[in-house]
Tab-separated table of C-alpha atoms in Angstrom:
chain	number	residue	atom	x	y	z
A	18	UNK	CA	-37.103	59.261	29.549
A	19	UNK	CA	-39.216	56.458	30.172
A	20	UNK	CA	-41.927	55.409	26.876
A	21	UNK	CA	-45.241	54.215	26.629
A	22	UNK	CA	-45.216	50.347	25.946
A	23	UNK	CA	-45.311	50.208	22.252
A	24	UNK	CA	-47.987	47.976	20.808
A	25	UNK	CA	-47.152	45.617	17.679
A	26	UNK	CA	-49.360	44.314	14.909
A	27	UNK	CA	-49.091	40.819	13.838
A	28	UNK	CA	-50.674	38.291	11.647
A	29	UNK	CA	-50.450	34.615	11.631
A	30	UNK	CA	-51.912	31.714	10.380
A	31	UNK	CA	-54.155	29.478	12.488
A	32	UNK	CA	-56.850	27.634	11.568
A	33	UNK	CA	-56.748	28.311	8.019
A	34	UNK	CA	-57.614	31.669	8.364
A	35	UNK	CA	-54.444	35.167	8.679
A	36	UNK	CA	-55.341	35.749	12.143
A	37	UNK	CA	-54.865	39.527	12.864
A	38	UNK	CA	-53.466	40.506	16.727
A	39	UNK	CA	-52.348	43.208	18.467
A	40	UNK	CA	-49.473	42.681	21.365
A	41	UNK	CA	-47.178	44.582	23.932
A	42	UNK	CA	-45.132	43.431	26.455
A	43	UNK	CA	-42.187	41.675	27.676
A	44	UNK	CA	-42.271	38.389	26.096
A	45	UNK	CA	-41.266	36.415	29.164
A	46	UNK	CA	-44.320	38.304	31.264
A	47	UNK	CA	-47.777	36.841	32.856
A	48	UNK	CA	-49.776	36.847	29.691
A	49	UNK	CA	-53.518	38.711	29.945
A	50	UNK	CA	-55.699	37.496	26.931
A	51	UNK	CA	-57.780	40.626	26.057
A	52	UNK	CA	-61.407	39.678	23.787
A	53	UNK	CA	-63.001	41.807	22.301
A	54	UNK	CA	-67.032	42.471	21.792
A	55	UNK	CA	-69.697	43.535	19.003
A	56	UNK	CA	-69.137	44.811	16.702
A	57	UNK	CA	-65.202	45.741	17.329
A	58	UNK	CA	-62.213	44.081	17.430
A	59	UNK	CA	-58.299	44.017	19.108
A	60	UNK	CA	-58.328	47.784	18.241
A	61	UNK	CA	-61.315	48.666	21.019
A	62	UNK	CA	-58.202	47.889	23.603
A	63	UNK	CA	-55.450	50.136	21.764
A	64	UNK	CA	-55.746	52.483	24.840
A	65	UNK	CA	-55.565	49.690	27.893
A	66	UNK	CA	-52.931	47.496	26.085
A	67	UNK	CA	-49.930	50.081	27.201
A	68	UNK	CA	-50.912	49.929	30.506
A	69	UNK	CA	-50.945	46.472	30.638
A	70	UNK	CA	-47.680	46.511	29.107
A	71	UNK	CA	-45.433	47.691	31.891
A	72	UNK	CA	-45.824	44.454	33.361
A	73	UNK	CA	-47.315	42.110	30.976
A	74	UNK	CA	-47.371	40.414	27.781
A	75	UNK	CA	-50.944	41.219	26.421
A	76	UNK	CA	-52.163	39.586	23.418
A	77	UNK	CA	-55.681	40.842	21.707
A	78	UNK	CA	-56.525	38.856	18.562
A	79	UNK	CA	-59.535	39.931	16.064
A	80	UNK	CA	-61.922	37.043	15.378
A	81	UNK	CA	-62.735	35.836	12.209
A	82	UNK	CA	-65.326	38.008	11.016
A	83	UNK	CA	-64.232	41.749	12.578
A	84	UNK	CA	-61.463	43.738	12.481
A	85	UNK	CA	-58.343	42.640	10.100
A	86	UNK	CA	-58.533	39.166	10.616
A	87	UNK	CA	-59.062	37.666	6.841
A	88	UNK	CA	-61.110	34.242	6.309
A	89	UNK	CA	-60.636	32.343	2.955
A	90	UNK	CA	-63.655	31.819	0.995
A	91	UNK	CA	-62.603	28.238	0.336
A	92	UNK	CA	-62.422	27.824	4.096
A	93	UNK	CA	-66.176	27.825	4.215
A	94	UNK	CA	-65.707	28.946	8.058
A	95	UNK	CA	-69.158	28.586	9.562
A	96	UNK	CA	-69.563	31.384	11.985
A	97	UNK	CA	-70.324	30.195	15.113
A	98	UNK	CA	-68.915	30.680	18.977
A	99	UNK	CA	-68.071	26.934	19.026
A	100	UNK	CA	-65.810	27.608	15.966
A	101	UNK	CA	-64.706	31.513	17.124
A	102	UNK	CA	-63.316	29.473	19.969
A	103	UNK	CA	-62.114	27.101	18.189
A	104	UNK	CA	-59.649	29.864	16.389
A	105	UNK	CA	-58.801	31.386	19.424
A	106	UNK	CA	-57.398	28.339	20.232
A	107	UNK	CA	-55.651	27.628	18.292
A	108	UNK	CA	-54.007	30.802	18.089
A	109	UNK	CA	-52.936	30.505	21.406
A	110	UNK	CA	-51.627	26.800	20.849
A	111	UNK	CA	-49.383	28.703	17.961
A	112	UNK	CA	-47.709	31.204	20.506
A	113	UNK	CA	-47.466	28.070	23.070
A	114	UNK	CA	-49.245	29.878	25.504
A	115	UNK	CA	-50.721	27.557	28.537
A	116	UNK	CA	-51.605	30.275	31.229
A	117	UNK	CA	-52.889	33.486	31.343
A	118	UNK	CA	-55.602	35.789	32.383
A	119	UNK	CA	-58.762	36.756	30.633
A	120	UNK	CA	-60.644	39.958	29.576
A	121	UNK	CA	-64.218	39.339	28.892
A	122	UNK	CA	-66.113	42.340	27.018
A	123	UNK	CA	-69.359	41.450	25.549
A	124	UNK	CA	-69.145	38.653	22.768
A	125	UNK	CA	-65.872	38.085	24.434
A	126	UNK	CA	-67.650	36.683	27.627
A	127	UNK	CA	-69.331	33.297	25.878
A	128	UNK	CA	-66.345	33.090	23.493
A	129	UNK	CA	-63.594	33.468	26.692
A	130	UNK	CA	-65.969	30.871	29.007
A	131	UNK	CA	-66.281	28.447	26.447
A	132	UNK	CA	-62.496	28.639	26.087
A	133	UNK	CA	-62.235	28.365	30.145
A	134	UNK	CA	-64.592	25.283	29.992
A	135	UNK	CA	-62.130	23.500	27.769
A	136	UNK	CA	-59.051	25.139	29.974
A	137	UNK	CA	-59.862	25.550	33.462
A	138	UNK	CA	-56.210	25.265	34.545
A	139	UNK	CA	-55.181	27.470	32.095
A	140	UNK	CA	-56.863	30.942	33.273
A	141	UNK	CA	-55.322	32.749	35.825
A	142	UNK	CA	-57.735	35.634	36.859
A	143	UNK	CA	-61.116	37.062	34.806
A	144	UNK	CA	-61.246	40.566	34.351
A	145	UNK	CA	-65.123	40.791	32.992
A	146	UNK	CA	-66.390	44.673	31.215
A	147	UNK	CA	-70.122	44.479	30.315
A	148	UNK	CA	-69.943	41.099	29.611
A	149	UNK	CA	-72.888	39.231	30.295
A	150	UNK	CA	-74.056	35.668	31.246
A	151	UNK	CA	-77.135	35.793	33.399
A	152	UNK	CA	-80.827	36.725	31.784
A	153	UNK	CA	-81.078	39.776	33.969
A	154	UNK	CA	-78.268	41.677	32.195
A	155	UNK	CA	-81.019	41.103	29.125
A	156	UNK	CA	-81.935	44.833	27.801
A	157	UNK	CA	-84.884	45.644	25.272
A	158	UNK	CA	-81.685	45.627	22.744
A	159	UNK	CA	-82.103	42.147	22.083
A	160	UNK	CA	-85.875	42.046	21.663
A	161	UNK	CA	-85.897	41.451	17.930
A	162	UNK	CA	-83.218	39.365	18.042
A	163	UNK	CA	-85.011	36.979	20.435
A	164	UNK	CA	-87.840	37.144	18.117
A	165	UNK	CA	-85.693	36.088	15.456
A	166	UNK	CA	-84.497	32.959	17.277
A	167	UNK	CA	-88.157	31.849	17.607
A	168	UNK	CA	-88.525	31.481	14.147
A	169	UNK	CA	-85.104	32.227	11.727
A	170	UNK	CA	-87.785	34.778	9.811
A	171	UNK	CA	-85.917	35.876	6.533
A	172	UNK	CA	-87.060	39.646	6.951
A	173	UNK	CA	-86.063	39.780	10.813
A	174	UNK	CA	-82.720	38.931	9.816
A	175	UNK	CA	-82.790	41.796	6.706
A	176	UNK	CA	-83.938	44.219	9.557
A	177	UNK	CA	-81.271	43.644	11.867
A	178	UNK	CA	-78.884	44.591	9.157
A	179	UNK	CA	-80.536	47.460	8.364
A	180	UNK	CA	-80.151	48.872	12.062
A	181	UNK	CA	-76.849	48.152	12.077
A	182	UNK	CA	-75.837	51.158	10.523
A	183	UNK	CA	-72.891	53.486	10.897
A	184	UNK	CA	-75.447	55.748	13.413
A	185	UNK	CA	-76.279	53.028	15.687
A	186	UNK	CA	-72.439	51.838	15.963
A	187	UNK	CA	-71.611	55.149	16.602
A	188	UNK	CA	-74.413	55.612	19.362
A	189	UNK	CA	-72.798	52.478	21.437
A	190	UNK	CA	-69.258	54.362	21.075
A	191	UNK	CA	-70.840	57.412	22.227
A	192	UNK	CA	-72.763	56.214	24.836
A	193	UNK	CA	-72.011	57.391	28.666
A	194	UNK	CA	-69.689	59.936	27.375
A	195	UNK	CA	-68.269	62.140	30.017
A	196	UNK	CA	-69.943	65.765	29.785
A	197	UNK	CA	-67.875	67.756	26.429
A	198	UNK	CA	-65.875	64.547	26.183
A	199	UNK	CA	-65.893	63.582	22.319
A	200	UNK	CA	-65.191	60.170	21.396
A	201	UNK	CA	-62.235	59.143	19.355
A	202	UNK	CA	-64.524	59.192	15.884
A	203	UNK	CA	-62.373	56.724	14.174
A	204	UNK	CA	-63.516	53.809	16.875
A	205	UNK	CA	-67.440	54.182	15.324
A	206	UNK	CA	-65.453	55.159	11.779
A	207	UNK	CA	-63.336	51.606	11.477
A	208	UNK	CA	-66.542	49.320	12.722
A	209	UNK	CA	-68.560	51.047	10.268
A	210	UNK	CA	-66.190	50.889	7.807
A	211	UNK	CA	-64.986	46.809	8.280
A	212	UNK	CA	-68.794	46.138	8.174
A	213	UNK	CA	-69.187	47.101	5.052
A	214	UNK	CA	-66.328	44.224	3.277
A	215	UNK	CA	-67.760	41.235	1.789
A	216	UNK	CA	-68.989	38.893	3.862
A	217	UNK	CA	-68.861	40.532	7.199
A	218	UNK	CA	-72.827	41.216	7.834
A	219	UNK	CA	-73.253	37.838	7.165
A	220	UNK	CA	-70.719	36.729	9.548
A	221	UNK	CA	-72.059	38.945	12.006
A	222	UNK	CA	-75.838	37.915	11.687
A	223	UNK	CA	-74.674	34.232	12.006
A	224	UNK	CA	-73.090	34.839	14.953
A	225	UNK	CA	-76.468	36.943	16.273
A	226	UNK	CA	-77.744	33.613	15.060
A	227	UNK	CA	-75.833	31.360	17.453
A	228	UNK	CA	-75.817	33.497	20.126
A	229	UNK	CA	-79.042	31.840	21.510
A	230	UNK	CA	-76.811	29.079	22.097
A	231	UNK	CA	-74.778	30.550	24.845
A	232	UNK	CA	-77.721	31.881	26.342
A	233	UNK	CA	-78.660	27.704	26.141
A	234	UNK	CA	-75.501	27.043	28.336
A	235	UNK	CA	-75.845	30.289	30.810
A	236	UNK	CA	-76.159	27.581	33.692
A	237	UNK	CA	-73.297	25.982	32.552
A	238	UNK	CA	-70.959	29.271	32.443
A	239	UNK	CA	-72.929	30.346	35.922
A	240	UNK	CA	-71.855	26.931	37.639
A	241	UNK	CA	-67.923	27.229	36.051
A	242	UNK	CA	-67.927	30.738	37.684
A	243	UNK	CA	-69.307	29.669	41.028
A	244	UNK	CA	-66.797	26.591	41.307
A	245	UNK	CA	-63.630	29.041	39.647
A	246	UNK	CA	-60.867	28.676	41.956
A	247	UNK	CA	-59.803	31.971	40.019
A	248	UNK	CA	-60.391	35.409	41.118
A	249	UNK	CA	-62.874	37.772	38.960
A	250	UNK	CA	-63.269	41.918	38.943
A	251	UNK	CA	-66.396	43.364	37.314
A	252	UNK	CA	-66.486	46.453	35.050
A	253	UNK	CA	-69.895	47.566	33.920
A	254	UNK	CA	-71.643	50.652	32.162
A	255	UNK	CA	-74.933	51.922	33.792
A	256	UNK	CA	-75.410	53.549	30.285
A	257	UNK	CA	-74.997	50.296	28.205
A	258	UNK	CA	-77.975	49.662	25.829
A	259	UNK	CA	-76.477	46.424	25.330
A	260	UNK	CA	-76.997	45.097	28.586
A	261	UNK	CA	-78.071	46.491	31.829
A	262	UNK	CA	-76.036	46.866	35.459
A	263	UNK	CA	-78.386	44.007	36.616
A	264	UNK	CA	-76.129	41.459	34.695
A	265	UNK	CA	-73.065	42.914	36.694
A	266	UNK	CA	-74.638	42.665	40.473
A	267	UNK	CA	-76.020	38.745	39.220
A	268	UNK	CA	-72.113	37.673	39.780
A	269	UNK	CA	-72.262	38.526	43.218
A	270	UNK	CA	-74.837	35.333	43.186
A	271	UNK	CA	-72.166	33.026	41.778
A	272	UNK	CA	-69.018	34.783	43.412
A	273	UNK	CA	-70.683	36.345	47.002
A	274	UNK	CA	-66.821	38.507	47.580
A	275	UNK	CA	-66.408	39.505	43.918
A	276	UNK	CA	-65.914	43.038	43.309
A	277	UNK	CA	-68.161	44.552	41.054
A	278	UNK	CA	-67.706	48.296	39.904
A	279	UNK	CA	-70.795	50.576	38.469
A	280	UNK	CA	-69.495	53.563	36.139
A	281	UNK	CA	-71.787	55.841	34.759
A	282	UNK	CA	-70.662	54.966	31.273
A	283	UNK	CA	-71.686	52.516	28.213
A	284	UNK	CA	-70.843	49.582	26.468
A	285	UNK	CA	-67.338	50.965	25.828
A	286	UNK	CA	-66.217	52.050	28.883
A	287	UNK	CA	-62.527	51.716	28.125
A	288	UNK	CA	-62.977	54.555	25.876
A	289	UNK	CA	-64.487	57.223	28.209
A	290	UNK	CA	-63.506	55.918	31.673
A	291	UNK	CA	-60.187	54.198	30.827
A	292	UNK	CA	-58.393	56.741	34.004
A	293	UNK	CA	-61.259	54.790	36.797
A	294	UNK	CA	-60.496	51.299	35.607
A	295	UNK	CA	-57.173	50.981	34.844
A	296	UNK	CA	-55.637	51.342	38.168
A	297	UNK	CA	-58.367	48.579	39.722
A	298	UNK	CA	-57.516	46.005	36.484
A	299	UNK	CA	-53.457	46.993	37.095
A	300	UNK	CA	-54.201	46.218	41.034
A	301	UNK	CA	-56.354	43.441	41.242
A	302	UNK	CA	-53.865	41.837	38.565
A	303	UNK	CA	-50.952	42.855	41.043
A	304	UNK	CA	-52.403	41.139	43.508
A	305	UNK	CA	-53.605	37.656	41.452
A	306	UNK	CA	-50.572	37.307	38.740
């Protein structure tokens, strides 16, 4: 009888912080580097990382700030995607590995990019799910936080938290849903949950904070995509209230043959249309690892 892949929980320390990561996988395999988005972590890929397993070693850390990765108070880590970066890093310089290819969800797009900038041997193929980099992928979502850029207001940054409550994170779960299809309630249940430890609004608002300076260096990521020698496949939600299918098709400006897929789905497509993307991620990679 042949068995799933079974995926193993680690922890480690890098950067002065216990790094938290999920793996599966032969060890000597073509490593895929899986990053995560808002406001999830490694566990958002529990579903994918068994597939990927069969024939690769995939690796899907938690940053500092979600999930079970824990961050010292005395090391005063200053939330940033400079210094997210930074720890994914480093993590990877701790299990000594120099190639690989990339999944890019959300957050994970200006934290993986940044990481390519520094890298650009090092990635092998970019496998990107809602994860945007051009101002037309921009939704209505981020209108208050935009505001808030203009003018680090105090009581912008108190309402933001308040949104972020356990109904909105369990909207963006729940979003594109297949007809009677119910959501695995302990996705929405652990973000809510983790949100709620010391520290981690803060963390998260800070890095709401510095997002506006990824959206500084969209030209730069736009420019490192168009000269990529690597090959990219596009995943996107047409239900995402994150950001809209606009932000997928802009790639095809950058990379005219890439191959961009609509579903009608949301900002976690893995978890309702997991069965229509896996066999295009386990292909393309076929063809590009």
């Amino acid at each position: 009888m042949s068995l799933p892949a079974m995926v193993v929980n680690h922890r480690i320390e890098v950067d002065g912080i216990d790094l938290f990561y999920r793996e599966a996988g032969p060890k000597n395999a073509s490593v895929i580097l899986l990053l995560h988005g808002f406001p999830s972590s490694s566990h958002q890929f529990r579903e994918l990382m068994p597939v990927l397993a069969v024939k690769y070693r995939v690796l899907a850390p938690d940053y500092p700030g979600f999930g079970f990765t824990e961050v010292p108070e005395s090391r005063k880590y200053e939330f940033t995607t400079a210094n997210v970066v930074q720890t994914v890093e480093a993590f990877l310089n701790a299990l000594n590995v120099k190639s690989f290819a990339i999944y890019l969800h959300d957050f994970g797009a200006p934290v993986g990019l940044r990481l390519a900038m520094k890298r650009p041997n090092a990635i092998t193929a970019y496998i990107v799910q809602n994860g945007n980099i051009y101002e037309e992928g921009w939704s209505s979502y981020w209108d208050s936080v935009r505001l808030w850029w203009t003018n680090a207001d105090p009581n912008l940054r108190s309402s933001l938290i308040n949104n972020l409550q356990p109904p909105h994170i369990k909207g963006l779960w729940q979003a594109g849903a297949k007809e009677g299809q119910v959501v695995s309630p302990e996705t929405y249940t652990l973000d809510s949950a983790l949100l709620t430890l010391p520290g981690r609004f803060d963390a998260l608002m800070d890095l709401f904070f510095d997002h506006r300076t990824n959206v500084a260096i969209y030209p730069e990521f736009q420019k490192f995509v168009r000269e990529s020698k690597a090959p990219f496949i596009i995943f996107w939600g047409s239900k995402d209230p994150v950001f809209v299918p606009a932000g997928a098709d802009a790639y095809k400006r950058d990379i005219p043959n890439v191959k961009v897929k609509h579903l009608n789905s949301g900002h976690f497509l893995l978890e309702t249309h997991l069965d229509e993307i896996a066999p295009d991620i386990m292909e393309f990679l076929g063809h590009h690892l």
